[in-house]
CSV table of C-alpha atoms in Angstrom, one decimal:
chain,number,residue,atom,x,y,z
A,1,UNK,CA,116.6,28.8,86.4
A,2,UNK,CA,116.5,33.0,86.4
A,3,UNK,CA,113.1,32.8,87.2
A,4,UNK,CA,114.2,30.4,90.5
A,5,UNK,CA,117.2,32.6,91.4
A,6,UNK,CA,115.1,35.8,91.4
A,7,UNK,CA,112.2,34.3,93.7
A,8,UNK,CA,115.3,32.7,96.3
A,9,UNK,CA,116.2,36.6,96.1
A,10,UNK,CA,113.3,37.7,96.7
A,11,UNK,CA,112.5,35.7,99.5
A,12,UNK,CA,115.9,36.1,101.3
A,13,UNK,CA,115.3,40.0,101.1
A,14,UNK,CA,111.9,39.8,102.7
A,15,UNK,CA,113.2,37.7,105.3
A,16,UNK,CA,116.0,40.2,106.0
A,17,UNK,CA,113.3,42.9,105.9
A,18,UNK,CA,111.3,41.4,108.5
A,19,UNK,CA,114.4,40.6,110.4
A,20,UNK,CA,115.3,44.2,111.0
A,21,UNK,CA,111.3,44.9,111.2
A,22,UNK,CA,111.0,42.7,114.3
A,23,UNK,CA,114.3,43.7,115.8
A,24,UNK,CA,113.3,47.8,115.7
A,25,UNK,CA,109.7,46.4,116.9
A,26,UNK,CA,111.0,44.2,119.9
A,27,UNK,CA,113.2,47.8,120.7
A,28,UNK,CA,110.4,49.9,120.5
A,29,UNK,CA,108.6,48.0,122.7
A,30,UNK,CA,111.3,46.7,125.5
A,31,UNK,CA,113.0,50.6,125.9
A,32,UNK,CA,109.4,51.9,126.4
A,33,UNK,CA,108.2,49.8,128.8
A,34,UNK,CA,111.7,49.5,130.6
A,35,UNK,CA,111.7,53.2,130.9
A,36,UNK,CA,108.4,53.4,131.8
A,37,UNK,CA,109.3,51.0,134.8
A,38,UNK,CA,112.2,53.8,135.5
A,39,UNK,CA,110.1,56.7,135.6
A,40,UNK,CA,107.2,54.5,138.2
A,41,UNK,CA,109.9,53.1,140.7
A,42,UNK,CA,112.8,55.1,140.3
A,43,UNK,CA,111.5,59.2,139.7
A,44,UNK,CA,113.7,61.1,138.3
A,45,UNK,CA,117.0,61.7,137.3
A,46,UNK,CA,119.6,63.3,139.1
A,47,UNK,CA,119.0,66.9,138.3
A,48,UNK,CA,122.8,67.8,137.9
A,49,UNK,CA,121.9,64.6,134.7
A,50,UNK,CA,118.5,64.9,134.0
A,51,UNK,CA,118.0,66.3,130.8
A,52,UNK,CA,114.9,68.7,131.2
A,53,UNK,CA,117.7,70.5,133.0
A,54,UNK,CA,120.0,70.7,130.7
A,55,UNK,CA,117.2,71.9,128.2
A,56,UNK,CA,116.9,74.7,130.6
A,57,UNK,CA,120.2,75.6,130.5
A,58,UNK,CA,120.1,76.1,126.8
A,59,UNK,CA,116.9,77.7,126.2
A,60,UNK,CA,118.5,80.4,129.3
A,61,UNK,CA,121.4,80.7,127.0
A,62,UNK,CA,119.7,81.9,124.0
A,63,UNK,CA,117.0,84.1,125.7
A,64,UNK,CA,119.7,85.7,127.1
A,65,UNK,CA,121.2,86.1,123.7
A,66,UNK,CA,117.8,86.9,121.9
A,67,UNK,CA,115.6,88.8,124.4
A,68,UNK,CA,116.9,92.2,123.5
A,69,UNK,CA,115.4,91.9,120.3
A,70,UNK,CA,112.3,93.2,120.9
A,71,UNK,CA,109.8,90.9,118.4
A,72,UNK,CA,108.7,87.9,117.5
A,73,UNK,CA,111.9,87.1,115.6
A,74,UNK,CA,113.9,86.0,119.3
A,75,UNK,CA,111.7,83.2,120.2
A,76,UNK,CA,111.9,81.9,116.4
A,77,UNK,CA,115.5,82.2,117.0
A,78,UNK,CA,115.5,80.9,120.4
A,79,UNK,CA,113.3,77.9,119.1
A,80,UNK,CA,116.0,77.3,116.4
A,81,UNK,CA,119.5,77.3,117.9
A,82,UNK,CA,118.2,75.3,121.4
A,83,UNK,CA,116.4,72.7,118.6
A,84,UNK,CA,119.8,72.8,116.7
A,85,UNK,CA,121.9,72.3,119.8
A,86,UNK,CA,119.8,69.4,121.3
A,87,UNK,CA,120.2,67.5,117.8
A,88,UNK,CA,124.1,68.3,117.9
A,89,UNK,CA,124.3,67.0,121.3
A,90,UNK,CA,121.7,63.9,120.9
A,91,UNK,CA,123.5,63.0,117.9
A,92,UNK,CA,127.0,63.0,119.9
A,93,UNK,CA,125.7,60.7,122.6
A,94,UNK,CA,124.3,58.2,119.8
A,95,UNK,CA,127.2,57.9,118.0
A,96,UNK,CA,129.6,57.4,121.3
A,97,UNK,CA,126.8,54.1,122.4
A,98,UNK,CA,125.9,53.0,119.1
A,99,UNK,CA,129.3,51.0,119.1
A,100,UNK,CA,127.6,48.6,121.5
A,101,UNK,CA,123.8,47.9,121.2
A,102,UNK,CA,123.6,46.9,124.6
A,103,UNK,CA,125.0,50.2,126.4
A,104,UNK,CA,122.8,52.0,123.5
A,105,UNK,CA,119.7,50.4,124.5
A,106,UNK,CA,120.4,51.2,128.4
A,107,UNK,CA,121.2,54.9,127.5
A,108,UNK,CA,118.0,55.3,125.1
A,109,UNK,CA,115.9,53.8,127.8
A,110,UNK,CA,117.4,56.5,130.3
A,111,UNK,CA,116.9,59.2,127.9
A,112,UNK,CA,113.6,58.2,126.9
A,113,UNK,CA,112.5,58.4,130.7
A,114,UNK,CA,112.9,61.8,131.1
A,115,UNK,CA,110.8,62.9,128.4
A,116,UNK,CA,107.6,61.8,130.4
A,117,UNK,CA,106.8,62.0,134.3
A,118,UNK,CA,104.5,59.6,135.8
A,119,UNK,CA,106.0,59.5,138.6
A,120,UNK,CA,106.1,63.1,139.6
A,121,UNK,CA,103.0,64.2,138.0
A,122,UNK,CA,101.0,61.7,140.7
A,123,UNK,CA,103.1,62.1,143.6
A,124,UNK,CA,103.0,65.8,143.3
A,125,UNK,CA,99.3,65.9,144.3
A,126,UNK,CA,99.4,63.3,146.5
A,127,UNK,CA,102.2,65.5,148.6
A,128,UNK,CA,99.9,68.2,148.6
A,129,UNK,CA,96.4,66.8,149.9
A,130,UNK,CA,98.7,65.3,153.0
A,131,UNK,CA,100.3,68.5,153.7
A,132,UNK,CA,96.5,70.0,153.3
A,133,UNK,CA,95.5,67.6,155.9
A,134,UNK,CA,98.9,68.4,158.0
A,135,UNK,CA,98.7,72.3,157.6
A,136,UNK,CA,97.0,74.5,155.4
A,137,UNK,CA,99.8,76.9,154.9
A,138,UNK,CA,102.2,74.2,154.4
A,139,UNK,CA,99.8,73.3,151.6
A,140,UNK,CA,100.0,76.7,150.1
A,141,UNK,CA,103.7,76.6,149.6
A,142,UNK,CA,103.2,73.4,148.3
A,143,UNK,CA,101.1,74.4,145.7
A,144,UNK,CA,103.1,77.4,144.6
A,145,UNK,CA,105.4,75.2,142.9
A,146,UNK,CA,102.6,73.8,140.8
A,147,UNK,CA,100.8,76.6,139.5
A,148,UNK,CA,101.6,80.5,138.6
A,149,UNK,CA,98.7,81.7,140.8
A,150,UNK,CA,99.2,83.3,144.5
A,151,UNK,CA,99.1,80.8,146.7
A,152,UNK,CA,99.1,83.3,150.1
A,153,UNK,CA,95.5,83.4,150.8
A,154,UNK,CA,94.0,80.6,149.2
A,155,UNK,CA,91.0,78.2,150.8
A,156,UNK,CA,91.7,74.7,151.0
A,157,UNK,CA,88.9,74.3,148.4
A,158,UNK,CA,90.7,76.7,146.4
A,159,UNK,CA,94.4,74.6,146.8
A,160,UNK,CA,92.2,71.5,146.0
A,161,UNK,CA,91.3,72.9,142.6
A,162,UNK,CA,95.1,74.1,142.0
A,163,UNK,CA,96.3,70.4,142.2
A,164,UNK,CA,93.3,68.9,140.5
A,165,UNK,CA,93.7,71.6,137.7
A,166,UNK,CA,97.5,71.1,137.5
A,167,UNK,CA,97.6,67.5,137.8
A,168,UNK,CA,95.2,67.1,134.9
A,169,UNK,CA,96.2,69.9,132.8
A,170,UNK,CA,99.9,68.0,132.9
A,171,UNK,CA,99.0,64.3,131.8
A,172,UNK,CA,98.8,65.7,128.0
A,173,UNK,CA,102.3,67.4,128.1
A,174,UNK,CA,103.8,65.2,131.2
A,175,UNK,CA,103.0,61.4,129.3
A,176,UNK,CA,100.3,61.6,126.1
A,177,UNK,CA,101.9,63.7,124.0
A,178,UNK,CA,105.4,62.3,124.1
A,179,UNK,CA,104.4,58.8,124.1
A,180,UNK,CA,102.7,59.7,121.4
A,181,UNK,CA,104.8,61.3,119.0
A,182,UNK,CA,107.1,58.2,120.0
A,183,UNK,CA,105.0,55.6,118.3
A,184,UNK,CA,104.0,57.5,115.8
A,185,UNK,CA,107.5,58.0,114.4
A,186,UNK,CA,107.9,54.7,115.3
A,187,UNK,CA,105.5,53.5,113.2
A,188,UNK,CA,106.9,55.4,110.3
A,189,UNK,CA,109.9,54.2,110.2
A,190,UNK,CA,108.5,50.4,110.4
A,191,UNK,CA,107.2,51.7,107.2
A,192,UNK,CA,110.2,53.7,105.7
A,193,UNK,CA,112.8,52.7,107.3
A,194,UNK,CA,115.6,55.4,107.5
A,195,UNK,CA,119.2,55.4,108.1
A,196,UNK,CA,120.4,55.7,111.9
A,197,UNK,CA,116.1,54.9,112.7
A,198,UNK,CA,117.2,55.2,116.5
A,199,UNK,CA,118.4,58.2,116.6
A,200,UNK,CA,115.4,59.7,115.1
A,201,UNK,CA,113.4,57.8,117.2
A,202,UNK,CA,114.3,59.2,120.6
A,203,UNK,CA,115.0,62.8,118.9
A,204,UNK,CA,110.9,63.2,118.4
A,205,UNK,CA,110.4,63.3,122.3
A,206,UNK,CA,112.9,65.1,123.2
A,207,UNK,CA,112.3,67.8,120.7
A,208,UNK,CA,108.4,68.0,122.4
A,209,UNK,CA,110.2,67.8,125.8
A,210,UNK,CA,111.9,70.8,124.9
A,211,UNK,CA,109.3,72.2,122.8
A,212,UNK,CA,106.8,72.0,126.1
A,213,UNK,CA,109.8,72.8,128.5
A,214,UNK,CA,110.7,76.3,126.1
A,215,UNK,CA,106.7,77.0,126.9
A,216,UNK,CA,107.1,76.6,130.7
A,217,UNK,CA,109.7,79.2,130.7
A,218,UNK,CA,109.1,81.5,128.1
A,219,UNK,CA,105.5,81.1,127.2
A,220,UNK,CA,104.5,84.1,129.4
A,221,UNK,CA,102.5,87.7,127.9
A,222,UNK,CA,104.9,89.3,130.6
A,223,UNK,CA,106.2,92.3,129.3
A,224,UNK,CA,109.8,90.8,128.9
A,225,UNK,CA,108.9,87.7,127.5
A,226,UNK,CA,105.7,88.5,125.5
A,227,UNK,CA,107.9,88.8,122.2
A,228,UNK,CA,110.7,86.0,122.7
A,229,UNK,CA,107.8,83.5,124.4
A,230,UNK,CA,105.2,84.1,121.7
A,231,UNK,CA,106.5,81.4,118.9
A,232,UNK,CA,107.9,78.4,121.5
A,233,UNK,CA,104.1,79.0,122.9
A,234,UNK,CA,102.3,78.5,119.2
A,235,UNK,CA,104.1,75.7,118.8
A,236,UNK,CA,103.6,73.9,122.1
A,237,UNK,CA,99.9,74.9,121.3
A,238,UNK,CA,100.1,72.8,118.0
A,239,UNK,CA,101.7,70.0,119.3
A,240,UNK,CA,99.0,69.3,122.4
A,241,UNK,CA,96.4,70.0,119.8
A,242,UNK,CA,95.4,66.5,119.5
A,243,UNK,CA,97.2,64.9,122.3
A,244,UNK,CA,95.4,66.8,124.8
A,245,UNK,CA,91.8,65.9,123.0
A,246,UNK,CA,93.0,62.1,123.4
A,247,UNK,CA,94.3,63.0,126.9
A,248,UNK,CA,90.6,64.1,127.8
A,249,UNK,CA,88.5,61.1,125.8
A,250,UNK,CA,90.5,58.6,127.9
A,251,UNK,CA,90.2,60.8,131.4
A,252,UNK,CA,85.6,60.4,129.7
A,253,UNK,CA,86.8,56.7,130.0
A,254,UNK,CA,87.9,56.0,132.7
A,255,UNK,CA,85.3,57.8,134.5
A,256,UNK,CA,83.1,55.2,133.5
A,257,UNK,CA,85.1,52.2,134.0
A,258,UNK,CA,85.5,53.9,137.7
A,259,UNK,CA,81.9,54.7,138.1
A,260,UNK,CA,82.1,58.2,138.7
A,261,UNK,CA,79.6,60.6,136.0
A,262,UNK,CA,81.2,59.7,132.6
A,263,UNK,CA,78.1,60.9,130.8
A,264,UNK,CA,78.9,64.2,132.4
A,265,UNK,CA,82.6,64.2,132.3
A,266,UNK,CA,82.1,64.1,128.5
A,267,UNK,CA,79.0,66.8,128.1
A,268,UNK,CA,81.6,68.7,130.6
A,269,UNK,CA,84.7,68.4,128.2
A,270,UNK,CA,82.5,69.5,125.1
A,271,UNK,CA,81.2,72.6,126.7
A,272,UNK,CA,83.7,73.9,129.6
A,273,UNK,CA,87.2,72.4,127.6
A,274,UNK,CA,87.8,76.3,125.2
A,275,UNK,CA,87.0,78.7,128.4
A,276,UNK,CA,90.6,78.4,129.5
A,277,UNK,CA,93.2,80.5,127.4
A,278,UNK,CA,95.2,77.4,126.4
A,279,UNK,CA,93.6,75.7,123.3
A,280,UNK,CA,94.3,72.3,124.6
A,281,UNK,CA,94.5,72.5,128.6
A,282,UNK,CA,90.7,72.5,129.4
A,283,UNK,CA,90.2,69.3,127.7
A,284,UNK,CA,91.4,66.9,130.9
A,285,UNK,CA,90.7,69.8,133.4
A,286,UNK,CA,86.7,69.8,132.3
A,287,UNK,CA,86.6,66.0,132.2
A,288,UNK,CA,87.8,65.6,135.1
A,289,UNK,CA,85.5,68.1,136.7
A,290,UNK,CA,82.7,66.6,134.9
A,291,UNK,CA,83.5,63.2,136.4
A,292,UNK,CA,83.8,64.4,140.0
A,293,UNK,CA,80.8,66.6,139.8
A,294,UNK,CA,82.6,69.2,141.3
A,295,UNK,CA,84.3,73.2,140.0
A,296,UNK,CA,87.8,73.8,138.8
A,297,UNK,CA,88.4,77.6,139.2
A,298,UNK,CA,90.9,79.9,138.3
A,299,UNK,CA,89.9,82.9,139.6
A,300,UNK,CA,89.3,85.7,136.4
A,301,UNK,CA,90.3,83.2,134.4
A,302,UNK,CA,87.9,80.1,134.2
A,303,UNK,CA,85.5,77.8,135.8
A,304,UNK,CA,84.7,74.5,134.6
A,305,UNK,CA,82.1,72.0,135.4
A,306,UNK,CA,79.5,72.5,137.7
A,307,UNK,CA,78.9,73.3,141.4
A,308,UNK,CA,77.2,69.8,142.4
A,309,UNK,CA,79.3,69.0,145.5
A,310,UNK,CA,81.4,71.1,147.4
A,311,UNK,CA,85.2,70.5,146.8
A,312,UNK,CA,87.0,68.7,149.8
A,313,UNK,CA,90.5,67.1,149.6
A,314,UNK,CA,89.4,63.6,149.0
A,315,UNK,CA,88.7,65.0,145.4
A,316,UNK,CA,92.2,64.9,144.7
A,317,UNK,CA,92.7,61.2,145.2
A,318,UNK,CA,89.8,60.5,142.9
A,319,UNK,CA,91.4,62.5,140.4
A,320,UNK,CA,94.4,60.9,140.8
A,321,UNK,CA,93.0,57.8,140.6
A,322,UNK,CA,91.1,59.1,137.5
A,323,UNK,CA,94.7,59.7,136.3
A,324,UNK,CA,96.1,56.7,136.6
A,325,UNK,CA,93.6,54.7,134.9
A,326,UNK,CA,94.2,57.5,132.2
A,327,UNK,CA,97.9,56.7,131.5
A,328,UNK,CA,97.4,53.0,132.0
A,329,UNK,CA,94.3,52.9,129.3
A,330,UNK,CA,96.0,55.3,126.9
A,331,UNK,CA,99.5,52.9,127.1
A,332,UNK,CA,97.8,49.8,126.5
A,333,UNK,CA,96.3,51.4,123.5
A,334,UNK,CA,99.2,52.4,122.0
A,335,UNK,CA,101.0,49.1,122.6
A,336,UNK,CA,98.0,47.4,121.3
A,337,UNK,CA,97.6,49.3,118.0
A,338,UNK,CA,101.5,49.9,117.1
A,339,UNK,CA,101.6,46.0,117.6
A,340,UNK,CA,98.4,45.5,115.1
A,341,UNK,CA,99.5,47.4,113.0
A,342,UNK,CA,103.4,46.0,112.8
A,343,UNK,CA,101.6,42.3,112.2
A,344,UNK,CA,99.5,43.9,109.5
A,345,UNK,CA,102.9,45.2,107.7
């Protein structure tokens, strides 16, 4: 009869287990591809809301407060009290929604938006190749916004590069690495589940949002940030590390699948990816320039790929083409193998 009891027990608590398995699954799943929906149709965020620019606002704060110390300790500190700061205010907003799982699904699906930019990172180059074909100047001051370069005198085969290079360079930091992170943490708590698992869950992304947005503004060997931007720079350098090499075997992938030179978007990759001064940047930049046959330069700074066809504005609607078969191959592949792996558990 002891022996019965403990195996009802048992069996109750697996069920109850796999209860609140399928439940964090189903979320997983639902607030990912609801918010992915967000990003595609709707953009972005207001930017008086959006979180990015409230990041900004906090990472100001403390390099104001840190700069003047002139070593490596202000961006350490920097990194700390913005990281500390997000938590606080991340942990406020769960806490206010978690009372109702509905508004808390609606307001981690918003949240969760921001931390990745499909949207923008496409349209972006788009906006520039028309305003190329409109007016070359207009394309200029287009471009300014994307890259730190000067953007006065540039060719149009020049501005091509510029958008193929920053369009490229930003779907490891703008949607693989956060995704990502995201099912990865996701998977570990299907495995060890902790206490207030959401929470956690949409705190990994956002801490690489800010991670990569602390970069964007600090991550310069400018003589006033070359102290307080060199840590928030190692460690967006660490966490592309193997997002960006994934970034750049799916761009090798879907140059295949789009019948443009796969074979040389890989050899390209492999041999052009370390010439840039970012450790992970070159990977999707020399893919991509593999696959269109075509230069990406920077000038005093890199070239990658080869000189096989000139450059002409049409090359940046292959790439973003190249692009979006990128993101769409990479997020079926994470669905796929989170769900494999949550029917094998």
């Amino acid at each position: 009869m002891i022996e019965y009891n403990e195996l009802i027990n048992k069996l109750m608590f697996t069920n109850v287990n796999d209860i609140v398995s399928l439940k964090l699954f189903l979320f997983v799943i639902f607030t990912f591809l609801l918010s992915l929906a967000i990003d595609i149709i709707l953009g972005e965020l207001p930017g008086r809301i959006h979180p990015v620019v409230i990041m900004g606002s906090i990472i100001n704060f403390f390099k104001n407060m840190f700069i003047n110390i002139r070593n490596r300790l202000s961006g350490v500190l920097t990194v700390l009290c913005a990281g500390i700061v997000l938590c606080i205010l991340l942990l406020v907003i769960y806490f206010i929604f978690k009372i109702n799982i509905v508004l808390l699904f609606i307001v981690f699906t918003i949240l969760l938006s921001s931390t990745y930019s499909v949207n923008m990172l496409l349209q972006t180059a788009i906006d520039v190749k028309d305003d190329l074909n409109e007016d070359i100047n207009k394309a200029r001051r287009s471009v300014s916004y994307l890259v730190s370069r000067d953007t006065d005198e540039l060719t149009e085969s020049f501005i091509v590069s510029a958008v193929i290079e920053s369009l490229t360079e930003n779907i490891t930091d703008s949607y693989v690495a956060p995704i990502l992170y995201f099912f990865i943490f996701a998977l570990i708590i299907l495995i060890c589940p902790i206490e207030n698992h959401l929470y956690f869950l949409l705190l990994i992304p956002m801490l690489y949002r800010l991670s990569n947005t602390m970069d964007a503004m600090l991550g310069y060997k400018s003589d006033e940030l070359i102290h307080i931007g060199f840590f928030p720079a190692k460690i967006d350098d660490i966490l592309n590390y193997i997002p960006s090499r994934i970034a750049g075997l799916f761009v090798v992938i879907s140059a295949f699948i789009l019948g443009l030179d796969g074979k040389n978007s890989f050899n390209v990759m492999m041999r052009d990816a370390r010439k840039c001064p970012s450790p992970n940047s070159g990977y999707t930049m020399a893919s991509t320039a593999g696959a269109l046959n075509i230069q990406l330069i920077k000038k005093d700074t890199y070239i990658l790929g080869d000189s096989n066809k000139e450059i002409v504005a049409d090359d940046i609607s292959k790439a973003v083409n190249l692009s979006k078969l990128s993101i769409v191959l990479f997020t079926i592949t994470v669905i796929v193998l989170f769900t494999l792996v949550y029917v094998i558990l």
